[in-house]
Each structure stands twice: as structure tokens, then as C-alpha cells.
Amino acid sequence: MFLSFSGITALIANGVYDSAYPLHDVSLLYQAWARYSVLYKYQPIDLIRKYFGEEIGLYFAWLGLYTELLIPASLVGIIVFLYGCATIDNDIPSVEMCDEKNNFTMCPLCDKSCDYWNLSNACSTARASHLFDNPGTVFFSIFMAVWATVFLACWKRRQMRLTYKWDLTVLEEEEVINYCFIIVFLEQADNDKLTWKDRVPGYLGNFVSILFMIGLTFSAVFGVIIYRISVEAAMALSTNENTKSNIRVTVTTTAVIINLLVILILDEIYGAVATWLTEMEVPKTEKIFEERLILKAFLLKFVNSYASIFYVAFFKGRFAGRPGQYVYVFNNFRMEECAPGGCLMELCIQLSIIMLGKQLIQNNLFEIGVPRMKKLYRKLKDKRAEPEELTNSTPTRQAQQWDQDYKLEPYTGLTPEYMEMIIQFGFVTLFVASFPLAPLFALLNNIIEIRLDAKKFVAELRRADAVRAKDIGIWYIILSGMGKFSVIINAFVIAVTSDFIPRLVYQYMYSDDGSMHGFVNHTLSYFNVSEFQQGTNPQSVQFINVKVCRYKDYREPPWSEDAYDYSKEYWAILAARLAFVIIFQNLVMFLSEVVDWLIPGTPKDISVRIKKEKTLLDDVFLKKEDEKLQLIKSFLKPNQRQKPKVANGMATSSWHCFHINCTLLRK
């Protein structure tokens, strides 16, 4: 089928016009919405919709509801954090770890240059870990999983109410031809349509490019791992005691900052790459283009943002080996292990720095600084392009609105805005077991983000074309998927990364009095120092006559027949971890189903109104059809309105057909 393109879109595609946009008139909207002085007020959603259209109106309505529901999540997160602070002195394992009388001599953290050390040196790490690794964390994880379901259910209701209010319930979306498709079509005007041969190179290029980008992300994470291992080994050789005592803090902090910078840079690259890859596919309509772009950008940015966090949560320290049989990278560097207090504290540091860094840098640099720099550059470029006589002459007229708007940044869609919030939603839900304060920081960010976006839309960007939409599209599917994925992730964080399950198993299976006394000793295995590999044993001066050192694992002692094999405690804890994951997931899924049942997608008052309107429309339709039927009967003669007594098959069939149609019309 031949498609004909006309109007301003084709003219822009042909280069006749540079751009086309509606003009700004933002005095009222700016005063009511785009100022920081109105932070405490609700957004004028109806006014936003009238000015920008339903698509942008729905985005800000969604962002407002998300920010509003972060308030209860933040309060519960603060309570859980305060609970950890209040019970830190009563936590028996951390008290035992800080007690110097226990005198646990630990195995070296690196080969040769590292010495034995006392477990009490990790006192501060153990106490800090309790702030985020306590029984309240499990409750908070369940709460946040249910919270995600409540948020989606509330948004469905809010969306339905806005759809009804804005008269979008029967909206049929128009398929707007994609700009890239227009250009390719104009270049191939002799063909009726693009064939599969035209699209295959784009699809193959997409697949290979996405795999390459994912591999690039993993390479960056691996590079940071090598940085940590090498710097930690180099600092261990230092003769400065302060340097040695702060090795883990220094290495962890600098590595996370490097990781953050890499994530920010790759995010910008991946956004441009996703657009380019989608254009290679030449989607026919704007809707298909947007959906494919969103899926590619989300996949790349999801991997980029969370790859390092997944590593710390589930892989760090799992494949390091044991004393005497450590795993090495490039045959020189020992695989890194978790801190003595566990990996959950490092996961908290990793998550908090990346989350807060992305919010602060993206808000202040990318969303404020970069658009203003582009605006200034465009202004200087336009001045240089003007003829000298016009530059030196006195202006004869005031700058028109279209001239002022032309200097603004072009509107490129809502994908970057949604993407930023979706990634933040992942930080709030996916690993919330390790950082209960994540909802609080997200709330504080979003309060400013709403007004920042408002000011950007009315003062920094050209006015967007009004687009009608009755939902947020594919973003709801992504949110729903992340909500379900967060249940699995938090279950494994609690079961695998934290010490919640080992503590529970010890208290009810191995403790003599049902308390946590002796838990630290229970988690430490023994190693005969004479079995160190040649050249890896420490050159100790402080620790003399050490025959056995301890390390955190569940293995048989060296004097056992099955020396260094996994002990029965290890298998009991592993079984308990798997059981916890299954119970946690089923419990949360059950609660989510209950929430879905309690909060229907359509409000009852809206449902009643829709039924009434449908009944009225049916009555009007039947009345009109009845009038048509009476009109048809009035044109028929009396003998024609009677059923023929004897007729051939064709006449009888025609009469029955007419009778059935009239009956259906009456119904």
C-alpha cells in the first residue's frame, strides 16, 4: 500500500523547514507550578494537561503519586534504621566481636605482606552492619514489596480517574508515522514499502551492539574489581600504620566513586546508542519507535546501574577460596573477600553512593548545567551567524515569541524523565534490604525533581506538541516487572548476603541456651598455618608462635578426617536459606494478590458513572435505530409488510433475514 506524506513533517524531512513547535505562554503555569516557592503545594495537573497535553500530564501525575507514596515508605525506613541504632548495644554478636578478651586470631587478608590480625579490629564495621542487618530489615523488605504492589494499584486507580475526567476512556490512539521512516521512504520513493532485506542489517546490528555494550559494562565492573585488588595489595606493603589501618575504607570508597563516574559516562553513551540502534531498525510509527527505544535504553541502563551492586551482593567473596587454596586473578592477585562484618555493609555503601551520586550529579549537572550551556552556545552561534550590519544596527522591533522559543532546547520526549525515575525505583525496591533509608533520599530528591522538571519544561525546552494518551504505556509493564523482580532480589539479599539466616539457624539449632552467645565463634573455621602455600605465608613480627588462624566459613577443622570440607552446619544453613527464599516469595506474592483484590483498578464511583453513560448511550442508539426501522416500514406497502404465505426458498430466506435484523436492532 502506497503511503503519501504531507504537511509540516514531510517539509522538515525534506529540509524545507528547520523546526516546528507551538509557542510558549507560561505566565500562569510558571506561577502555579514551576517555582521552588510552591514546593509544598499539589501540582495543577489539569492545567498541565491543558497546556502540554495528556501524555505529559500523565507523567507528572504519575511522578506526583510516586513521590506522595514515598512518604510512608520513608517513615517506615527511618523507624527500621532507628531500631537498628537503638538495639546496637544489645546485639550479642557485635558485642562479642568487639570484645578483645575473645582474642580471635584471624588469617591474613592478603598474601605475604599482610599479617595476622585480631577480630576485635573489625568492631566498628560489625556495629555499623547491625544498623542495616537486623530483624527489622526482613520486615521492611516485605513491606516494600507490598508497597510496590500498592503503588501500582493506586496508580491504576488514579490513571483511570484521570482518563475518565479527561474523556479518554474510548480514545483510539493515532498511529503517527515515524520521522526516520519518512526519510527512508523519501529516499526509496520508487518502492511501495520497506522489505525485510532493508531491516535485517538493522536488527543484526542491534543484537551485536547490545551484546557489546553489556560486555563493556561487565568489563568496567571487572576493571574496578582489579583496581580494588591491586590497590589493596599495594597499600598493604606500606610501612605507614595509618595507611594499613584504613585500607578497606579507602579502597571501598575510591572504587565506588570510580564506579559512579563510569556509570554516569556510560549512561549518556547508552542513551545515544539506543536511539541510533532504534533508528537503524526504521520503525514505521512513533509508538513502535518509542517502545523499542525504551526497551533498549532500559536494558542497557539497568545493567549499567546495577551490575556492580549485583556483584557485591551475590558474588563478592563467594569464589575467593579458603586459606591454603585461594583463587587468584592473573595468577598474582587474590580474589577479594567481604569485610569481617559481612558484605551487606559494603552493599549499603555501594548502593548509597551510586544512588545519591546519580541524583545529585544528574540533577545539578545534566539537567540544569548542560541545557543552559547548550542554550548559551546556540545564542553565541546565532550572533556569529548574523550579518555584521544587522549586529551593529539598532534593533527596530522586539524579539518575537517564536524567536525566543527557537533559542530553547528542542523537546525530545519523556523517555529520559521516565528512565531516571524507573532507575531510582529500582534502587528503592530491588536492594532496599541493605539500605532502608533509600526511600527517604528518593523522596527528598523527587520533591525537588518535580519543580526542576516543571521549570525545564516551561523555561528551558520548546513547548511540546500536545499528544493524547490514556496511560503511561510500556512504562507500567516495566514497573510491574521490577516490582516482581524486587521480591526475588530482596529474598536472596536477606538469605545470602546478610547474616539473618545463619543467626536464626544458630539460635534454634546450635545454641545451648537459645541465645546468640557464641555465634561469632560458631561462624569461624580453623586453618593450620603450616599449610600455607609456599611464598604466601605472612612474615609476622607481632604474632609469634601462631599455629592456627580463623577465617569466616563453615568448614571442618584441620584435625578432622574430612579436613576443610564443608561442615554439616554449612548444609543446614544452605537448606534454611533456600527455604527462606521460597517462603518469602510466596508470602509476598500472596500479600500482593490480596492488595490487588482489595484495591480494584477502577474506582467504584467511576465504574457506576461509566455504566450509567453506557446505558444512556444504548438507549439513544436503540431509539435512533427504532426510528430508522419505523421509517423503513413507512415506505413499505401493506401487503409487502406481511410475510409471504408461499414463496420460494430465496424469498423466504430474505424475509427471515429482514426479521432477524429488525429483532437485533430492537434488542
XYZ file of C-alpha atoms in Angstrom:
667
model
C 0.000 0.000 0.000
C 1.477 3.356 -1.027
C 1.790 5.932 1.723
C 1.719 9.648 0.981
C 3.397 12.053 3.403
C 2.256 15.644 3.570
C 2.281 18.558 5.936
C 4.994 20.016 8.111
C 6.577 16.617 8.915
C 7.434 15.958 5.281
C 8.685 19.524 4.839
C 11.031 19.131 7.817
C 12.180 15.761 6.473
C 12.996 17.401 3.122
C 14.891 20.233 4.822
C 12.442 22.941 3.808
C 11.933 23.913 7.441
C 14.386 23.579 10.298
C 11.843 23.025 13.055
C 8.197 23.445 14.037
C 6.817 23.916 17.529
C 3.887 25.546 19.346
C 4.683 28.806 21.130
C 5.064 29.205 24.872
C 2.634 31.186 27.023
C 3.638 30.146 30.516
C 2.857 33.029 32.836
C 0.053 31.258 34.720
C 1.696 27.812 34.670
C 5.019 29.206 35.838
C 3.465 30.984 38.809
C 1.385 27.977 39.896
C 3.838 25.170 39.208
C 7.398 25.887 38.064
C 8.703 27.810 41.085
C 10.523 26.381 44.100
C 8.380 28.554 46.366
C 5.395 26.251 45.626
C 7.195 23.034 46.662
C 4.628 22.359 49.366
C 1.643 22.624 47.003
C -0.001 19.952 44.874
C 0.652 20.074 41.156
C -2.050 21.671 38.926
C -2.422 18.502 36.844
C -5.432 19.767 34.885
C -3.589 22.966 33.974
C -0.525 20.950 32.908
C -2.723 18.754 30.752
C -4.391 21.729 29.079
C -1.033 23.304 28.298
C 1.106 20.293 27.339
C -1.428 17.572 26.529
C -2.420 14.312 28.173
C 0.888 12.475 27.702
C 2.928 14.966 29.735
C 0.023 15.465 32.151
C 0.004 11.732 32.924
C 3.766 11.736 33.506
C 3.583 14.452 36.140
C 0.511 12.837 37.707
C 2.456 9.554 37.948
C 5.528 11.300 39.360
C 3.381 13.120 41.915
C 1.712 9.910 43.114
C 5.051 8.093 43.286
C 6.520 10.899 45.385
C 3.451 11.000 47.617
C 3.591 7.261 48.335
C 7.303 7.508 49.148
C 6.287 9.322 52.358
C 5.007 6.208 54.234
C 7.903 4.140 52.832
C 10.371 6.748 54.127
C 8.771 6.791 57.581
C 8.956 3.002 57.907
C 12.563 3.042 56.647
C 13.504 5.643 59.264
C 11.835 3.551 62.001
C 13.791 0.456 60.911
C 17.040 2.444 60.896
C 16.313 3.893 64.348
C 15.509 0.387 65.586
C 18.987 -0.687 64.494
C 20.512 2.306 66.288
C 18.553 1.582 69.465
C 19.471 -2.115 69.607
C 23.108 -1.851 68.563
C 24.391 -2.138 72.140
C 22.242 -5.211 72.755
C 23.425 -7.085 69.671
C 25.347 -10.016 71.133
C 27.381 -10.973 68.000
C 28.762 -7.444 67.547
C 29.466 -7.194 71.289
C 31.393 -10.478 71.147
C 33.276 -9.318 68.070
C 34.294 -6.110 69.838
C 35.381 -7.931 72.991
C 39.182 -8.085 72.989
C 39.109 -10.912 75.538
C 37.870 -13.345 72.867
C 41.242 -12.987 71.094
C 40.281 -14.498 67.717
C 43.456 -14.528 65.596
C 42.339 -14.166 62.000
C 44.100 -15.364 58.850
C 45.826 -12.683 56.711
C 43.717 -10.701 54.233
C 46.426 -10.852 51.555
C 49.482 -12.934 50.771
C 52.874 -12.416 52.424
C 52.621 -8.643 53.072
C 49.535 -8.926 55.288
C 49.867 -10.071 58.870
C 47.536 -11.938 61.181
C 45.030 -9.705 62.910
C 42.554 -9.709 65.788
C 38.853 -9.874 65.044
C 38.215 -7.069 67.527
C 39.812 -4.689 64.992
C 36.624 -5.054 62.934
C 34.462 -3.803 65.806
C 33.309 -0.614 64.084
C 32.345 -2.485 60.902
C 30.350 -5.043 62.876
C 28.447 -2.363 64.798
C 27.704 -0.427 61.618
C 26.460 -3.597 59.902
C 23.839 -4.060 62.607
C 22.195 -0.777 61.547
C 21.179 -2.437 58.279
C 21.292 -6.122 59.171
C 18.717 -6.717 61.884
C 15.280 -8.374 62.179
C 13.622 -5.099 61.166
C 15.263 -5.400 57.748
C 13.232 -8.510 56.932
C 10.001 -6.748 57.860
C 10.984 -3.718 55.788
C 11.740 -5.884 52.744
C 8.273 -7.448 52.941
C 6.752 -4.013 53.465
C 8.488 -2.531 50.412
C 7.495 -5.461 48.206
C 3.854 -4.934 49.185
C 4.365 -1.166 48.858
C 5.359 -1.600 45.210
C 2.117 -3.505 44.573
C 0.085 -0.829 46.391
C 1.787 1.881 44.340
C 0.923 0.205 41.038
C -2.661 -0.448 42.166
C -3.102 3.159 43.293
C -1.691 4.403 40.006
C -4.172 2.284 38.042
C -6.990 3.906 40.000
C -5.516 7.381 39.600
C -4.949 6.815 35.897
C -8.499 5.567 35.413
C -9.894 8.612 37.211
C -7.861 10.984 35.036
C -8.773 9.045 31.901
C -12.455 9.420 32.717
C -12.105 13.062 33.711
C -10.210 13.938 30.542
C -12.642 11.974 28.352
C -10.093 9.409 27.204
C -11.935 6.174 28.013
C -12.779 5.500 24.356
C -9.636 7.076 22.914
C -8.221 5.337 19.869
C -4.559 6.202 19.545
C -3.486 7.567 16.204
C -0.529 5.932 14.523
C 1.837 8.776 13.702
C 4.374 7.947 11.018
C 7.912 7.948 12.392
C 10.294 10.683 11.228
C 13.067 8.183 10.385
C 10.612 6.123 8.348
C 9.656 9.242 6.376
C 13.282 9.956 5.480
C 13.969 6.374 4.369
C 10.704 6.288 2.477
C 11.520 9.502 0.643
C 14.938 8.106 -0.243
C 13.243 4.968 -1.623
C 10.230 6.659 -3.155
C 10.127 4.192 -6.048
C 9.336 1.290 -3.699
C 5.938 0.762 -2.124
C 7.340 -0.386 1.232
C 10.498 -1.385 3.063
C 11.328 -5.073 2.599
C 12.860 -7.472 5.113
C 16.198 -7.059 3.354
C 16.142 -3.390 4.334
C 15.517 -4.221 8.010
C 17.746 -7.284 8.615
C 21.033 -5.299 8.810
C 19.468 -3.061 11.448
C 18.278 -5.999 13.555
C 21.635 -7.780 13.357
C 23.472 -4.575 14.177
C 21.187 -4.064 17.168
C 21.803 -7.533 18.566
C 25.582 -7.374 18.219
C 25.772 -3.798 19.542
C 23.673 -4.567 22.634
C 25.814 -7.597 23.463
C 28.922 -5.449 23.031
C 27.551 -2.737 25.331
C 26.616 -5.265 28.017
C 30.094 -6.740 27.727
C 31.520 -3.233 28.070
C 29.601 -2.775 31.316
C 30.879 -6.062 32.732
C 34.400 -5.090 31.663
C 34.087 -1.807 33.563
C 32.938 -3.674 36.684
C 35.802 -6.137 36.324
C 38.223 -3.224 35.913
C 37.044 -1.732 39.201
C 37.488 -5.149 40.856
C 41.091 -5.305 39.615
C 41.601 -1.758 40.898
C 40.400 -2.764 44.367
C 42.529 -5.888 44.494
C 45.715 -4.211 43.245
C 45.387 -1.055 45.368
C 44.618 -3.107 48.479
C 47.721 -5.217 47.869
C 49.859 -2.109 47.258
C 48.629 -0.352 50.404
C 49.344 -3.478 52.439
C 53.043 -3.070 51.559
C 53.115 0.410 53.081
C 55.103 0.959 56.259
C 52.666 3.636 57.432
C 50.367 2.194 60.106
C 47.580 4.706 59.351
C 47.595 3.642 55.711
C 47.369 -0.024 56.666
C 44.560 0.536 59.160
C 42.421 2.401 56.600
C 42.984 0.095 53.645
C 39.424 -1.237 53.344
C 37.722 2.139 53.830
C 39.996 3.891 51.333
C 39.760 1.190 48.678
C 35.986 0.766 49.003
C 35.221 4.494 48.859
C 37.502 5.313 45.934
C 36.335 2.256 43.987
C 32.672 3.196 44.403
C 33.366 6.780 43.267
C 35.193 5.496 40.177
C 32.301 3.130 39.551
C 29.831 6.033 39.832
C 31.729 8.128 37.286
C 31.865 5.194 34.868
C 28.102 4.635 35.279
C 27.325 8.305 34.568
C 29.500 8.357 31.451
C 28.150 5.065 30.103
C 24.569 6.196 30.796
C 24.988 9.100 28.392
C 26.653 6.887 25.802
C 23.988 4.192 26.099
C 21.178 6.719 25.654
C 22.668 7.912 22.356
C 23.451 4.345 21.247
C 19.887 3.158 21.972
C 18.485 5.977 19.818
C 20.880 5.202 16.985
C 20.123 1.459 17.100
C 16.378 2.082 17.039
C 16.717 4.411 14.053
C 18.616 1.648 12.233
C 15.509 -0.541 12.500
C 13.396 2.176 10.795
C 10.156 1.595 12.770
C 7.080 2.689 10.866
C 5.211 4.553 13.618
C 6.219 6.789 16.516
C 4.689 4.358 19.032
C 6.752 1.408 17.788
C 9.850 3.619 17.700
C 9.322 4.777 21.280
C 8.667 1.277 22.655
C 11.768 -0.182 21.015
C 13.877 2.756 22.159
C 12.625 2.392 25.744
C 13.355 -1.344 25.861
C 16.893 -0.923 24.537
C 17.722 2.057 26.759
C 16.232 0.367 29.832
C 18.146 -2.877 29.258
C 21.473 -1.077 28.829
C 20.976 1.343 31.720
C 19.628 -1.378 34.013
C 22.758 -3.477 33.514
C 24.973 -0.397 33.809
C 23.387 0.891 37.030
C 23.071 -2.379 38.927
C 25.917 -4.617 37.672
C 28.385 -3.537 40.375
C 25.681 -3.791 43.058
C 24.790 -7.324 41.953
C 28.463 -8.247 42.164
C 28.821 -7.041 45.758
C 25.512 -8.608 46.804
C 25.857 -12.081 45.306
C 29.380 -12.726 44.006
C 31.939 -10.899 46.113
C 33.657 -13.296 48.495
C 31.764 -16.330 47.153
C 34.620 -17.544 44.954
C 37.639 -16.365 46.961
C 38.522 -19.850 48.151
C 39.954 -20.591 51.596
C 43.357 -20.278 53.279
C 45.793 -22.547 51.504
C 43.594 -22.721 48.380
C 42.771 -19.153 47.408
C 41.529 -18.209 43.931
C 43.814 -15.827 42.029
C 43.255 -13.343 39.193
C 46.021 -13.263 36.575
C 47.941 -15.650 38.900
C 49.026 -12.682 41.034
C 46.082 -11.119 42.841
C 43.872 -12.917 45.318
C 40.135 -12.602 44.745
C 38.707 -10.096 47.192
C 36.693 -11.131 50.230
C 33.909 -9.436 52.147
C 34.640 -7.358 55.211
C 34.652 -9.238 58.549
C 31.194 -7.818 59.277
C 29.843 -9.263 56.023
C 29.122 -7.938 52.544
C 25.856 -6.212 53.496
C 27.652 -3.132 54.822
C 29.671 -2.840 51.609
C 26.455 -3.293 49.627
C 24.912 -0.432 51.602
C 27.904 1.829 50.854
C 27.839 0.881 47.165
C 24.103 1.468 46.824
C 24.009 4.744 48.757
C 26.919 6.387 46.923
C 25.692 5.366 43.461
C 22.088 6.347 44.183
C 22.873 9.698 45.780
C 25.642 10.458 43.293
C 23.394 9.828 40.307
C 20.682 12.032 41.774
C 22.955 14.923 42.694
C 25.133 14.928 39.580
C 22.326 14.300 37.095
C 20.080 16.933 38.680
C 22.725 19.626 39.038
C 24.960 18.951 36.052
C 22.994 17.180 33.358
C 19.509 18.617 33.930
C 20.493 22.192 34.808
C 24.041 22.870 33.651
C 24.110 21.095 30.281
C 20.849 22.631 28.885
C 21.996 26.101 29.916
C 25.382 25.587 28.322
C 23.704 24.424 25.107
C 21.398 27.440 25.190
C 24.364 29.791 25.640
C 26.281 28.085 22.838
C 23.287 28.329 20.499
C 22.878 32.005 21.359
C 26.540 32.758 20.613
C 26.359 30.735 17.408
C 23.298 32.707 16.216
C 25.046 36.005 16.946
C 28.068 34.980 14.905
C 25.826 33.886 12.023
C 24.100 37.279 11.806
C 25.400 39.751 9.188
C 27.665 42.475 10.602
C 25.354 45.311 9.546
C 22.458 43.726 11.461
C 24.622 43.175 14.521
C 25.789 46.800 14.642
C 22.401 48.313 13.837
C 19.869 49.233 16.484
C 17.032 46.681 16.662
C 13.845 48.013 15.204
C 11.455 45.567 16.818
C 11.141 43.466 19.944
C 12.088 39.797 19.677
C 9.032 37.717 18.854
C 7.967 34.668 20.843
C 8.967 32.264 18.072
C 12.480 33.745 18.081
C 12.746 33.326 21.838
C 11.459 29.741 21.703
C 13.846 28.853 18.879
C 16.765 29.506 21.231
C 15.434 26.906 23.663
C 16.445 23.255 23.668
C 14.230 21.052 21.420
C 11.809 18.756 23.227
C 12.930 15.141 22.771
C 10.242 13.218 24.630
C 9.605 11.848 28.099
C 11.876 8.818 27.854
C 14.815 10.399 29.783
C 12.469 11.615 32.536
C 10.753 8.247 32.972
C 14.079 6.406 32.749
C 15.600 8.434 35.576
C 12.660 7.682 37.858
C 12.489 3.998 36.876
C 16.169 3.507 37.750
C 15.514 5.270 41.052
C 12.515 2.980 41.619
C 14.935 0.074 41.225
C 17.251 1.480 43.893
C 14.268 1.916 46.226
C 12.841 -1.579 45.737
C 15.488 -4.008 44.463
C 18.100 -3.736 47.245
C 16.125 -1.978 49.949
C 17.069 -4.744 52.404
C 20.572 -3.279 52.524
C 19.632 0.417 52.677
C 16.360 1.250 54.493
C 16.959 4.985 54.024
C 16.739 4.714 50.212
C 13.030 5.768 50.112
C 13.838 8.848 52.211
C 16.572 10.051 49.859
C 14.348 9.286 46.872
C 11.560 11.365 48.432
C 13.831 14.354 49.055
C 15.141 14.126 45.511
C 11.688 13.889 43.935
C 10.299 16.892 45.793
C 12.958 18.977 44.060
C 12.818 16.946 40.846
C 9.156 17.797 40.218
C 9.801 21.555 40.273
C 13.072 21.104 38.413
C 11.281 19.272 35.601
C 8.488 21.850 35.682
C 10.927 24.709 35.233
C 12.722 22.812 32.491
C 9.510 22.158 30.566
C 8.259 25.739 30.739
C 11.537 27.697 30.537
C 14.341 25.516 29.140
C 12.622 23.422 26.460
C 10.489 24.295 23.472
C 6.828 23.640 24.047
C 5.933 20.057 23.234
C 3.197 19.104 20.797
C 0.074 18.038 22.685
C -0.270 14.259 22.474
C -3.343 12.405 23.679
C -2.693 9.274 25.728
C -4.802 7.288 28.168
C -1.956 5.539 30.036
C 1.800 5.630 30.567
C 2.291 2.831 28.072
C 5.146 0.362 28.345
C 6.481 2.029 31.497
C 3.732 0.376 33.561
C 4.851 -3.057 32.336
C 8.455 -2.243 33.283
C 7.390 -1.046 36.730
C 5.327 -4.163 37.303
C 8.221 -6.382 36.225
C 10.663 -4.577 38.522
C 8.227 -4.881 41.421
C 8.082 -8.659 40.981
C 11.838 -8.889 40.418
C 12.462 -6.958 43.629
C 10.777 -9.732 45.629
C 13.305 -12.274 44.350
C 16.293 -9.958 44.812
C 15.420 -8.972 48.391
C 14.757 -12.593 49.297
C 18.259 -13.552 48.155
C 19.864 -10.469 49.748
C 18.431 -11.439 53.127
C 19.105 -15.158 52.671
C 22.569 -14.997 51.087
C 24.177 -11.610 51.770
C 23.038 -10.882 55.324
C 23.639 -12.961 58.461
C 19.931 -13.229 59.263
C 19.615 -16.934 58.333
C 22.903 -18.085 59.979
C 21.850 -16.293 63.169
C 18.404 -17.867 63.072
C 19.807 -21.363 62.478
C 22.354 -20.976 65.268
C 19.813 -19.694 67.771
C 17.334 -22.544 67.239
C 19.659 -25.440 66.325
C 23.121 -24.986 67.839
C 22.842 -22.552 70.754
C 22.984 -24.149 74.197
C 20.603 -21.675 75.820
C 18.653 -20.375 72.798
C 20.584 -17.083 72.782
C 23.155 -15.654 70.373
C 26.098 -16.175 72.742
C 28.886 -17.990 70.911
C 27.611 -17.131 67.440
C 30.848 -15.439 66.313
C 32.948 -18.433 67.283
C 30.431 -20.695 65.526
C 30.908 -18.855 62.210
C 34.730 -19.062 62.240
C 36.617 -22.068 60.902
C 40.187 -23.164 61.729
C 43.259 -23.303 59.482
C 46.649 -24.818 60.191
C 49.163 -22.086 59.274
C 51.779 -24.690 58.302
C 49.633 -25.482 55.253
C 50.008 -22.057 53.631
C 51.245 -22.256 50.062
C 54.928 -21.536 49.669
C 55.612 -17.810 49.475
C 52.164 -16.770 50.714
C 52.602 -17.145 54.470
C 52.887 -13.824 56.349
C 56.220 -12.530 57.597
C 54.810 -11.889 61.037
C 56.637 -9.932 63.702
C 53.778 -9.110 66.053
C 52.163 -12.571 66.057
C 54.633 -15.224 67.155
C 54.017 -18.948 67.579
C 50.661 -18.823 65.761
C 49.726 -22.367 64.828
C 46.056 -21.917 63.917
C 44.224 -18.912 62.459
C 40.499 -18.395 61.971
C 38.514 -17.426 58.871
C 34.821 -16.895 58.269
C 33.338 -20.042 56.763
C 31.644 -23.289 57.716
C 34.350 -25.947 57.147
C 35.726 -28.912 59.032
C 38.834 -28.221 61.182
C 42.292 -29.429 60.061
C 42.294 -32.213 62.665
C 39.106 -33.728 61.187
C 39.113 -36.710 58.840
C 37.435 -34.532 56.185
C 39.659 -31.517 56.783
C 38.439 -28.279 55.182
C 35.339 -29.862 53.647
C 32.046 -28.075 54.157
C 30.612 -28.909 57.561
C 27.110 -30.080 58.386
C 26.360 -26.554 59.648
C 27.047 -25.251 56.142
C 24.476 -27.574 54.575
C 21.911 -26.840 57.286
C 22.272 -23.101 56.700
C 22.110 -23.591 52.913
C 18.855 -25.536 53.270
C 17.462 -22.830 55.561
C 18.405 -20.146 53.050
C 16.610 -21.894 50.206
C 13.571 -22.478 52.411
C 13.524 -18.806 53.396
C 13.635 -17.682 49.740
C 10.665 -19.901 48.884
C 8.628 -18.832 51.934
C 9.481 -15.141 51.460
C 8.480 -15.119 47.790
C 5.219 -16.977 48.341
C 4.288 -14.804 51.313
C 4.915 -11.582 49.405
C 3.127 -12.863 46.302
C 0.125 -13.806 48.440
C 0.054 -10.370 50.074
C 0.356 -8.756 46.638
C -2.640 -10.709 45.387
C -4.601 -9.603 48.455
C -3.679 -5.987 47.743
C -4.770 -6.327 44.113
C -8.092 -7.736 45.291
C -8.618 -5.021 47.901
C -7.707 -2.155 45.533
C -9.600 -2.577 42.235
C -8.197 -0.838 39.182
C -11.373 1.168 38.543
C -12.855 3.298 41.363
C -16.423 2.361 42.237
C -17.864 5.814 41.526
C -16.188 5.916 38.112
C -17.459 2.415 37.338
C -21.044 3.450 38.215
C -20.798 6.571 36.050
C -19.437 4.622 33.099
C -22.284 2.094 33.380
C -24.878 4.882 33.513
C -23.349 6.608 30.490
C -23.264 3.329 28.602
C -26.927 2.708 29.416
C -27.878 6.177 28.211
C -25.880 5.696 25.011
C -27.558 2.329 24.413
C -30.969 3.930 24.894
C -30.143 6.685 22.434
C -28.775 4.181 19.945
C -31.847 1.940 20.203
C -34.140 4.945 19.845
C -32.351 6.016 16.679
C -32.433 2.506 15.276
C -36.123 2.202 16.094
C -36.782 5.454 14.248
C -34.905 4.070 11.243
C -36.978 0.887 11.403
C -40.239 2.842 11.516
C -39.053 4.893 8.577
C -38.318 1.713 6.598
C -41.760 0.321 7.423
C -43.463 3.529 6.312
C -42.016 3.102 2.810
C -43.262 -0.472 2.503
C -46.782 -1.183 1.185
C -49.233 -3.036 3.472
C -49.020 -6.281 1.505
C -45.183 -6.038 1.484
C -45.073 -5.763 5.252
C -46.807 -9.147 5.582
C -44.936 -12.376 5.494
C -45.487 -14.229 2.163
C -47.641 -17.303 2.558
C -45.905 -19.391 -0.064
C -42.626 -18.390 -1.532
C -39.568 -19.918 -2.996
C -36.503 -20.539 -0.880
C -34.909 -17.232 -1.798
C -37.937 -15.127 -0.772
C -38.374 -16.969 2.496
C -34.685 -16.591 3.322
C -34.811 -12.863 2.583
C -37.845 -12.358 4.818
C -36.198 -14.228 7.731
C -33.009 -12.181 7.289
C -35.002 -8.931 7.436
C -36.928 -10.154 10.502
C -33.720 -11.143 12.380
C -32.051 -7.806 11.652
C -35.032 -5.876 12.988
C -35.104 -8.021 16.133
C -31.414 -7.411 16.780
C -31.908 -3.687 16.303
C -34.674 -3.646 18.858
C -32.523 -5.534 21.365
